[in-house]
PDB file of C-alpha atoms in Angstrom:
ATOM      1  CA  UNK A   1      30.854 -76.935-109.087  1.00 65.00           C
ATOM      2  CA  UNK A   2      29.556 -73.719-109.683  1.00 70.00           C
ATOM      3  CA  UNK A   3      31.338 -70.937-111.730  1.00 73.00           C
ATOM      4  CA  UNK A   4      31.314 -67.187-111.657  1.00 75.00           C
ATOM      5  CA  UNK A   5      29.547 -66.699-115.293  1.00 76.00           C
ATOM      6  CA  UNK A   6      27.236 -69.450-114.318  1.00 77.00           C
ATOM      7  CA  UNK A   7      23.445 -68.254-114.504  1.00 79.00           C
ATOM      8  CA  UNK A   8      21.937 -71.736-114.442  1.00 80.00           C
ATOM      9  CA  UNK A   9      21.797 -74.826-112.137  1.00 85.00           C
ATOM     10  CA  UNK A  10      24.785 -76.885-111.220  1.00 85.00           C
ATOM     11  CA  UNK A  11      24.711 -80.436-113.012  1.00 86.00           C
ATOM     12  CA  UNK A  12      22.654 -82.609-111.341  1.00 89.00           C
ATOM     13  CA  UNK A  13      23.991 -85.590-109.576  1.00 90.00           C
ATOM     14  CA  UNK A  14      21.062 -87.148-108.327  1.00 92.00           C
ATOM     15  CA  UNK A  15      17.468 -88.388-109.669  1.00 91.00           C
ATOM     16  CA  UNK A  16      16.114 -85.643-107.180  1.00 92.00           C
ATOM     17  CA  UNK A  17      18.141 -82.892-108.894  1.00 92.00           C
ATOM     18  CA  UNK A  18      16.950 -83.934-112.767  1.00 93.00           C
ATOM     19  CA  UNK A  19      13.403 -83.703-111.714  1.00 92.00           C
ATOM     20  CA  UNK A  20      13.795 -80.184-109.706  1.00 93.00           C
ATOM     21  CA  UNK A  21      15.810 -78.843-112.780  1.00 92.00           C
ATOM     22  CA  UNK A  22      12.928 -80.439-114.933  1.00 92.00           C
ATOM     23  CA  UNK A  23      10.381 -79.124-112.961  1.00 93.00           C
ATOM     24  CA  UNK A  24      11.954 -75.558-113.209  1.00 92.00           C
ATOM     25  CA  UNK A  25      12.210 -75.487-117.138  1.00 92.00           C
ATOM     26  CA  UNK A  26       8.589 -76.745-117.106  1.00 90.00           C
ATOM     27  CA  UNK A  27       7.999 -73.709-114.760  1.00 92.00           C
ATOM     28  CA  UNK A  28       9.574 -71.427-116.671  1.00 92.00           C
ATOM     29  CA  UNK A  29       8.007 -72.352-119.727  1.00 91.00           C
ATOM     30  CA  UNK A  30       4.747 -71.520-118.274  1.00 90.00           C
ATOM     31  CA  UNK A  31       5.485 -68.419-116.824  1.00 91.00           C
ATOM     32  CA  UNK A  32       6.636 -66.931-120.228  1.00 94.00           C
ATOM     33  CA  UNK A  33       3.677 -68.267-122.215  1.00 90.00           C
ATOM     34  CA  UNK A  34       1.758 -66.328-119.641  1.00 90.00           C
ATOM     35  CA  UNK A  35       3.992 -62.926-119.934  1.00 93.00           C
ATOM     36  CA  UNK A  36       3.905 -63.142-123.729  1.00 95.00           C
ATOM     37  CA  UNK A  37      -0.064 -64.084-123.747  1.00 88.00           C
ATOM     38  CA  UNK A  38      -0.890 -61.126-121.108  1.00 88.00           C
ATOM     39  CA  UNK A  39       2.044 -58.994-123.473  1.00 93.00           C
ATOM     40  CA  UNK A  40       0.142 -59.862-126.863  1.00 91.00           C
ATOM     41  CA  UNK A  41      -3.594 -58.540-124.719  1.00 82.00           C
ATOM     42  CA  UNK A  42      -1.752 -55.248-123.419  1.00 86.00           C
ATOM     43  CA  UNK A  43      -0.338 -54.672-127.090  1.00 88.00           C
ATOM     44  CA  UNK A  44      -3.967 -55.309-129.091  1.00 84.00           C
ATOM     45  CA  UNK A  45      -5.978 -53.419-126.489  1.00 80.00           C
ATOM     46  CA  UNK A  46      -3.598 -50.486-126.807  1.00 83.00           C
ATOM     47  CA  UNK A  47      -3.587 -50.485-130.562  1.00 82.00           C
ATOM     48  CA  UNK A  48      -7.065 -51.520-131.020  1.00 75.00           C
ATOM     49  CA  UNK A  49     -10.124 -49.257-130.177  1.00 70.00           C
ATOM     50  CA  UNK A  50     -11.921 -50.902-127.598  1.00 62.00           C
ATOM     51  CA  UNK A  51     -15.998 -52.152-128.681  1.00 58.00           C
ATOM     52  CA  UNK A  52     -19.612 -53.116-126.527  1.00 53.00           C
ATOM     53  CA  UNK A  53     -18.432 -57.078-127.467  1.00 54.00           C
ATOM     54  CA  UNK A  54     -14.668 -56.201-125.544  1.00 54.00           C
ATOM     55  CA  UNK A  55     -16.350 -54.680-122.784  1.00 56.00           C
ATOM     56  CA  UNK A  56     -19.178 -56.985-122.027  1.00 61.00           C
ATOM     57  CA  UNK A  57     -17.961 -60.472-123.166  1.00 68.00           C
ATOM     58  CA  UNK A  58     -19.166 -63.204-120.958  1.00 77.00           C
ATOM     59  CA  UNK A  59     -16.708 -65.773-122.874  1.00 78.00           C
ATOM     60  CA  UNK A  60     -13.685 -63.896-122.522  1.00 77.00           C
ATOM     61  CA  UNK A  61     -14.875 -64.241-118.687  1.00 80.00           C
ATOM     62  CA  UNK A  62     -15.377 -67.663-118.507  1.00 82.00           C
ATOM     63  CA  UNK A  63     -11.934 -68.437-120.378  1.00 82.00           C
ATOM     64  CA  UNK A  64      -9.550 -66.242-118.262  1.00 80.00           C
ATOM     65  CA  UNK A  65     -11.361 -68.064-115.310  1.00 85.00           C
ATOM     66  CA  UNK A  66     -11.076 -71.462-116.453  1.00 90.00           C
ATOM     67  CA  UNK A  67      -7.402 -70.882-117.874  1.00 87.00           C
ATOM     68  CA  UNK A  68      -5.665 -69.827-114.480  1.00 88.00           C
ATOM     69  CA  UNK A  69      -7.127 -72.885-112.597  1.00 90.00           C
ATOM     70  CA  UNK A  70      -5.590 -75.301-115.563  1.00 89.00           C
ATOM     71  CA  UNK A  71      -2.542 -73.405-114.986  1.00 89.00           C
ATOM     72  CA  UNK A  72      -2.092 -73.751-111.815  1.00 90.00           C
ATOM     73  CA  UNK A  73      -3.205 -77.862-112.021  1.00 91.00           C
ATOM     74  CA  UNK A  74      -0.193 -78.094-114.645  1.00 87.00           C
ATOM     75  CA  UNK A  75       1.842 -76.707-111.609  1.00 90.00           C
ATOM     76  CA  UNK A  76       1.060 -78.418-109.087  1.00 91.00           C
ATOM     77  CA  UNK A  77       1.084 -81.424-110.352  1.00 91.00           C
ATOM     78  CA  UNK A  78       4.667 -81.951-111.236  1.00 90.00           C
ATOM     79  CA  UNK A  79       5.172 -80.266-107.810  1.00 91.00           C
ATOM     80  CA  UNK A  80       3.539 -82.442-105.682  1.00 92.00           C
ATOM     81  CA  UNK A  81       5.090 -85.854-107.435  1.00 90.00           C
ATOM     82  CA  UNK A  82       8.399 -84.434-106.860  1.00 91.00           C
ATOM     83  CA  UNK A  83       7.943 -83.503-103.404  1.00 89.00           C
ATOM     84  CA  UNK A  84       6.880 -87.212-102.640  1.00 89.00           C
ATOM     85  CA  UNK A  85       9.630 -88.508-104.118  1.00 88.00           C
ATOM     86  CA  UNK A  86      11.779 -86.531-101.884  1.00 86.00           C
ATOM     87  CA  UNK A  87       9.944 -87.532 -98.580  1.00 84.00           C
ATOM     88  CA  UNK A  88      10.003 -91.187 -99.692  1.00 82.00           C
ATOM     89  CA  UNK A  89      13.264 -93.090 -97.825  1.00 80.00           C
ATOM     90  CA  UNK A  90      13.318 -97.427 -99.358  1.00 79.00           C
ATOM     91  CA  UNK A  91      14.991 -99.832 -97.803  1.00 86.00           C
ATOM     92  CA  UNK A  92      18.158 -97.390 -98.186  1.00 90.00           C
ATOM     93  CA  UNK A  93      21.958 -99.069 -98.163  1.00 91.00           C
ATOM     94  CA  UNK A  94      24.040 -96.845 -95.989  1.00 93.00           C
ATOM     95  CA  UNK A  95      22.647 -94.558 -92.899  1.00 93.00           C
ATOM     96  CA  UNK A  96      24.594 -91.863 -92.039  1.00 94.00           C
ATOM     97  CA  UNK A  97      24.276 -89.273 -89.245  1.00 95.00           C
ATOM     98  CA  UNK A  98      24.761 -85.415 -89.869  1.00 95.00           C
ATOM     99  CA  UNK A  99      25.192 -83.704 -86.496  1.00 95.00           C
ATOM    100  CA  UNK A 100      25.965 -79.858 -86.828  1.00 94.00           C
ATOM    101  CA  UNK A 101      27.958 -77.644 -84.024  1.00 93.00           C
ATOM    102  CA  UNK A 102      29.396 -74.041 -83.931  1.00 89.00           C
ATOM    103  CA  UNK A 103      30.844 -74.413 -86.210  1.00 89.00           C
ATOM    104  CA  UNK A 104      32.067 -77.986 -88.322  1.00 93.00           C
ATOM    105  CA  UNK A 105      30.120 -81.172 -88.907  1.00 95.00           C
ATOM    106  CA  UNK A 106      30.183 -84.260 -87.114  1.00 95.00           C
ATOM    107  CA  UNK A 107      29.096 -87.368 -89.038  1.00 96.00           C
ATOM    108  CA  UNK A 108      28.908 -90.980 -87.707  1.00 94.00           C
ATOM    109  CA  UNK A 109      28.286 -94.367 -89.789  1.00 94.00           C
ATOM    110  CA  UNK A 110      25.388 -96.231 -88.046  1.00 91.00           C
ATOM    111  CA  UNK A 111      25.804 -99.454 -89.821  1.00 90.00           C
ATOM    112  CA  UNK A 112      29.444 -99.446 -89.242  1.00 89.00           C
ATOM    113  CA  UNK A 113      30.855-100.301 -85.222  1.00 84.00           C
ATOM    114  CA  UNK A 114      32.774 -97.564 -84.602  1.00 87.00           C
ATOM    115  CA  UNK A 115      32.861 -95.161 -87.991  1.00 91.00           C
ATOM    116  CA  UNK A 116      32.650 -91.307 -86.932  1.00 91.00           C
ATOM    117  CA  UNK A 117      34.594 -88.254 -87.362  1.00 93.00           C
ATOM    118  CA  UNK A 118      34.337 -84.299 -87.204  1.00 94.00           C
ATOM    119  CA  UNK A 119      34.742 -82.572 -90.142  1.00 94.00           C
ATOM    120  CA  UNK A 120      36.445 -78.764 -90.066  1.00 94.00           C
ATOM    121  CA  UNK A 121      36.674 -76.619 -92.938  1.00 94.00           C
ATOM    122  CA  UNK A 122      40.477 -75.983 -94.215  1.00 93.00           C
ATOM    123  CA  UNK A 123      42.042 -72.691 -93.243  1.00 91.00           C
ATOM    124  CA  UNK A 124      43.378 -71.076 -96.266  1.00 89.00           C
ATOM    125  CA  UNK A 125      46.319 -70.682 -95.368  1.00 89.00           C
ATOM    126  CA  UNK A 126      46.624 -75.023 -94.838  1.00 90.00           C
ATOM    127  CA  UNK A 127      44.684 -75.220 -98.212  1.00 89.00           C
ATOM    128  CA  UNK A 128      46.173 -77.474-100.758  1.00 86.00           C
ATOM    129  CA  UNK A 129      47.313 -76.020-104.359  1.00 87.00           C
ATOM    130  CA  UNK A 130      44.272 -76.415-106.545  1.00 85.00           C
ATOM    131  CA  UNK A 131      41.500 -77.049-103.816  1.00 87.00           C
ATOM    132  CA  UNK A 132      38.700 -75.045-102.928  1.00 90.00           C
ATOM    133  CA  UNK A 133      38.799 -72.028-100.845  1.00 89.00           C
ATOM    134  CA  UNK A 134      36.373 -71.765 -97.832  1.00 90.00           C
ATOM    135  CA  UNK A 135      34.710 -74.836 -99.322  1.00 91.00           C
ATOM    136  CA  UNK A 136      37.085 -78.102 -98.733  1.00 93.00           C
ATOM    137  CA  UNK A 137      37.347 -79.816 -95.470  1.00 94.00           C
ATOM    138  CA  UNK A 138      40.116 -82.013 -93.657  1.00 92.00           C
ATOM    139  CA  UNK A 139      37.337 -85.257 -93.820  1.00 92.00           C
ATOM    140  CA  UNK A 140      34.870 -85.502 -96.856  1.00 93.00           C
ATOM    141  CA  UNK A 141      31.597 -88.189 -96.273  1.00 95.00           C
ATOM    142  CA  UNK A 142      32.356 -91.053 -98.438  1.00 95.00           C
ATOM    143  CA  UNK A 143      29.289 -92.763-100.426  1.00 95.00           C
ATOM    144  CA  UNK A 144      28.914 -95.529-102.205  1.00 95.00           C
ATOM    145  CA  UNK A 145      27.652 -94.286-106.227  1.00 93.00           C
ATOM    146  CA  UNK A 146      23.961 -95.370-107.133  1.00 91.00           C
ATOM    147  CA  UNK A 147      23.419 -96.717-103.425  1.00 92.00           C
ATOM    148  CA  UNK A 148      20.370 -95.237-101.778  1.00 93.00           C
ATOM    149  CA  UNK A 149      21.556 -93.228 -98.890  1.00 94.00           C
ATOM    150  CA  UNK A 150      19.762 -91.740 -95.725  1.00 94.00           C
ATOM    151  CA  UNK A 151      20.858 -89.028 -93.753  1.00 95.00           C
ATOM    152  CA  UNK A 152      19.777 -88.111 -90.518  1.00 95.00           C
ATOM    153  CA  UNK A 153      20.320 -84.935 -89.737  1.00 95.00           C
ATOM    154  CA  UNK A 154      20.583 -82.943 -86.132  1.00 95.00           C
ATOM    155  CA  UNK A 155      22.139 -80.446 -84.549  1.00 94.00           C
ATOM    156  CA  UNK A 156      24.107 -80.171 -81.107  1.00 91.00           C
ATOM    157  CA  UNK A 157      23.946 -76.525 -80.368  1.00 89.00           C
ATOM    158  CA  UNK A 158      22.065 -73.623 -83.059  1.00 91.00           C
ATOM    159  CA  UNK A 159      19.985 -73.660 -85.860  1.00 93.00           C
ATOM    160  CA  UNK A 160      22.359 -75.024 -89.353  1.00 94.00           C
ATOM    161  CA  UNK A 161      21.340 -76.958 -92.443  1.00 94.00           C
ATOM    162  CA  UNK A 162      22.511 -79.348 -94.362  1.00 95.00           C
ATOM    163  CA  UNK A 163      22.328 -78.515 -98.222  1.00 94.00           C
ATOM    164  CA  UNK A 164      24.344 -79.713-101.431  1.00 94.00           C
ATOM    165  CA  UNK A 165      22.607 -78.448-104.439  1.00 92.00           C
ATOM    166  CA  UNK A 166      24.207 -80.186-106.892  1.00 93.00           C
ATOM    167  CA  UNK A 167      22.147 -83.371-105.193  1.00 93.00           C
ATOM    168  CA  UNK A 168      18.768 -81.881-104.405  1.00 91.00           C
ATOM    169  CA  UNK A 169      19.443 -81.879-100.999  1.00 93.00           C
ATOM    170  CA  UNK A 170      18.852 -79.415 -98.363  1.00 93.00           C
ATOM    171  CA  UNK A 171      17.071 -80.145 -94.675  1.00 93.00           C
ATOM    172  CA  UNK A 172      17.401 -77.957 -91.623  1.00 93.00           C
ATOM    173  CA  UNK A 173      19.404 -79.592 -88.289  1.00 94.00           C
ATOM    174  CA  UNK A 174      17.377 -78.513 -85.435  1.00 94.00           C
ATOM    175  CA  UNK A 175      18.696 -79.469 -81.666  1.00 93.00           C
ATOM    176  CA  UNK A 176      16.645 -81.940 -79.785  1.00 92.00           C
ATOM    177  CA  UNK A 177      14.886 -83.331 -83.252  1.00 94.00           C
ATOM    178  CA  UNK A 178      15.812 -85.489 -86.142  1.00 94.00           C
ATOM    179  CA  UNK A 179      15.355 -84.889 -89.530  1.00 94.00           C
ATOM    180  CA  UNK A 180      16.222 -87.020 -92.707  1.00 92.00           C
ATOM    181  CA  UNK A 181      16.375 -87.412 -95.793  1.00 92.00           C
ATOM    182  CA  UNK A 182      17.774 -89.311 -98.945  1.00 92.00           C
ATOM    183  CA  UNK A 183      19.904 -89.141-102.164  1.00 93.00           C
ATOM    184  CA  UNK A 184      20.969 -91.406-104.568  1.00 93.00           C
ATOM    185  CA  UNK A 185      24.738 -90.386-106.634  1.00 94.00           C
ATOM    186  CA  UNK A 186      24.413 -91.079-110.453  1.00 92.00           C
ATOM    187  CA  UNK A 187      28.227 -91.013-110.850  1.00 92.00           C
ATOM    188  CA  UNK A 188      31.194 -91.038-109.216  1.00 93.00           C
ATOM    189  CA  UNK A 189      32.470 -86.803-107.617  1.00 92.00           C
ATOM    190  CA  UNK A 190      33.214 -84.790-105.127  1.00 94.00           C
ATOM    191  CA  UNK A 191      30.054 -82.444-104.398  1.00 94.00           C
ATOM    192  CA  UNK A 192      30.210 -79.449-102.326  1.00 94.00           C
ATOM    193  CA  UNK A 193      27.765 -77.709-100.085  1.00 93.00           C
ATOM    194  CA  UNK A 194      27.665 -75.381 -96.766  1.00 92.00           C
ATOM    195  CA  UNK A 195      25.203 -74.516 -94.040  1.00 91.00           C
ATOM    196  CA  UNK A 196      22.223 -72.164 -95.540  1.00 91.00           C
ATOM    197  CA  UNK A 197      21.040 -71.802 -91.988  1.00 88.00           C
ATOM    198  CA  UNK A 198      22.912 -68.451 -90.166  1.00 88.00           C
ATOM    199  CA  UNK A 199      23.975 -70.070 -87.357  1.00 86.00           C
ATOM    200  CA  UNK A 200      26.653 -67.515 -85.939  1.00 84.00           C
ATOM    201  CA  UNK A 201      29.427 -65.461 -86.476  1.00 86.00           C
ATOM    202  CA  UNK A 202      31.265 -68.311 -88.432  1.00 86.00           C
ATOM    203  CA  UNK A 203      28.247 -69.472 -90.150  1.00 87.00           C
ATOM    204  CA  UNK A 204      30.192 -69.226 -93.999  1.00 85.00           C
ATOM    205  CA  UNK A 205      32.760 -71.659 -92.406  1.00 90.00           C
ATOM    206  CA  UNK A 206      31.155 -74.680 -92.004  1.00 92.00           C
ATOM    207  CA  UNK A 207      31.377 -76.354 -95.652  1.00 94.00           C
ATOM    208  CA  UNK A 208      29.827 -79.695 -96.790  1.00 95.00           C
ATOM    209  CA  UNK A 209      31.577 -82.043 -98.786  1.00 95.00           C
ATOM    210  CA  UNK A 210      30.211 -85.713-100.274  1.00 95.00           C
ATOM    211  CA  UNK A 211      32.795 -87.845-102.466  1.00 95.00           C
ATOM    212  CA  UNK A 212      31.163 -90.376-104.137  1.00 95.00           C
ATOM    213  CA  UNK A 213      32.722 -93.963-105.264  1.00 95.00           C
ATOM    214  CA  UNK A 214      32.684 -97.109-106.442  1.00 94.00           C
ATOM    215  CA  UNK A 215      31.556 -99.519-104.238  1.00 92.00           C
ATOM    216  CA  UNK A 216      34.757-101.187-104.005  1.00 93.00           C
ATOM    217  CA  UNK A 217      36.707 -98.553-102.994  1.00 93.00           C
ATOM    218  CA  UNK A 218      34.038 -97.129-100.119  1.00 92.00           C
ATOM    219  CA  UNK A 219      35.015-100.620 -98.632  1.00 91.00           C
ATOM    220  CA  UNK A 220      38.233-100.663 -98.566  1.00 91.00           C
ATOM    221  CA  UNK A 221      37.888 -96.990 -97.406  1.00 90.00           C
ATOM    222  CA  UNK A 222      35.679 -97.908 -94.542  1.00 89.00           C
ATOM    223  CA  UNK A 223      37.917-100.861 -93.882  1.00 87.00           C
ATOM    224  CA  UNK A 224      40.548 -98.574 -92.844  1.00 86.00           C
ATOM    225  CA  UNK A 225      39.072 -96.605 -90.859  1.00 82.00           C
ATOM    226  CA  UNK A 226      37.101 -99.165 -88.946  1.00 79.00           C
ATOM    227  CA  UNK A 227      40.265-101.593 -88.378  1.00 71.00           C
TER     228      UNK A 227
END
């Protein structure tokens, strides 16, 4: 969960998440070798008085050609193996449906018989001591921890999107088409998220909200609800 001091990410809770928070420190670090390196040029060209071998030098060409392309390979790279990984769906455990609507979530179990519910946002004024305002909601999605999960994602009305940062995950719900996409929980927490898509006057009060478990207990949880 986020804080108000907080200039980082959240913790991640998912292999997706470690490699995107990875992938930005790796980012970073390039980007400041290149301020300080184009810095460190400004500095000696101002101090320095400039000569024929500055002005004409066909190695100094070649190198700050050469340079950006290896850059930009070290980018890329990284990039590209992390945006496979999040495209690639295996033989996951537990399907789940994410159907969005002016303006809560409706989410149905597709390996379960008859496993569905809406989920609505708490009003403050109903909200528990301690909870979350604008952020907790009357149902949370239940996963089972370090089970590959899919989620197929639609909408019923609007534009909305489904997005939990502290899992990596964020894919637009579009009406009349079906997106998914996957996550894996590395421990057991509640994880919050809300619609990043403005999808109407009540857009800010449509929140997210994944508990992950054991595997025993999202049995005996399903159980219930299923019998």
């Amino acid at each position: 969960m986020a804080n108000h001091s907080q200039f980082g990410f959240q913790d991640a809770s998912s292999p997706i998440m470690e490699e995107l928070v990875e992938f930005h420190d790796h980012a970073l670090m390039v980007a400041l070798a290149i301020c300080s390196l184009v810095l460190y040029l400004l500095t000696l060209m101002l101090m320095e008085k400039l000569s024929s071998n500055t002005v004409d030098a066909q190695e100094v060409e070649l190198i700050w050609t050469i340079l950006p392309a290896i850059v930009l390979i070290l980018l890329a790279l990284p990039s590209l193996q992390i945006l496979y990984m999040m495209d690639e769906i295996d033989e996951p455990d537990l399907t789940l449906k994410a159907i969005g609507h002016q303006w809560y979530w409706s989410y149905e179990y597709t390996d379960f018989k008859d496993l569905s519910f809406d989920s609505y946002m708490i009003p403050t004024t109903e909200l528990p001591l301690g909870h979350f305002r604008l952020l907790e909601v009357d149902h949370r999605v239940v996963v089972p921890m370090e089970s590959p999960i899919r989620v197929i994602i639609t909408a019923d009305d609007v534009l909305h999107s489904w997005a939990i940062p502290t899992l990596g995950v964020k894919t637009d719900a579009i009406p009349g088409r079906l997106n998914q996409t996957s996550f894996i929980t590395t421990r057991p927490g509640i994880f919050y998220g809300q619609c990043s898509e403005i999808c109407g006057a009540n857009h800010s009060y449509m929140p997210i909200v994944v508990e992950s478990t054991p595997l025993t207990y999202f049995e005996s949880w399903s159980s219930l609800l299923t019998s």
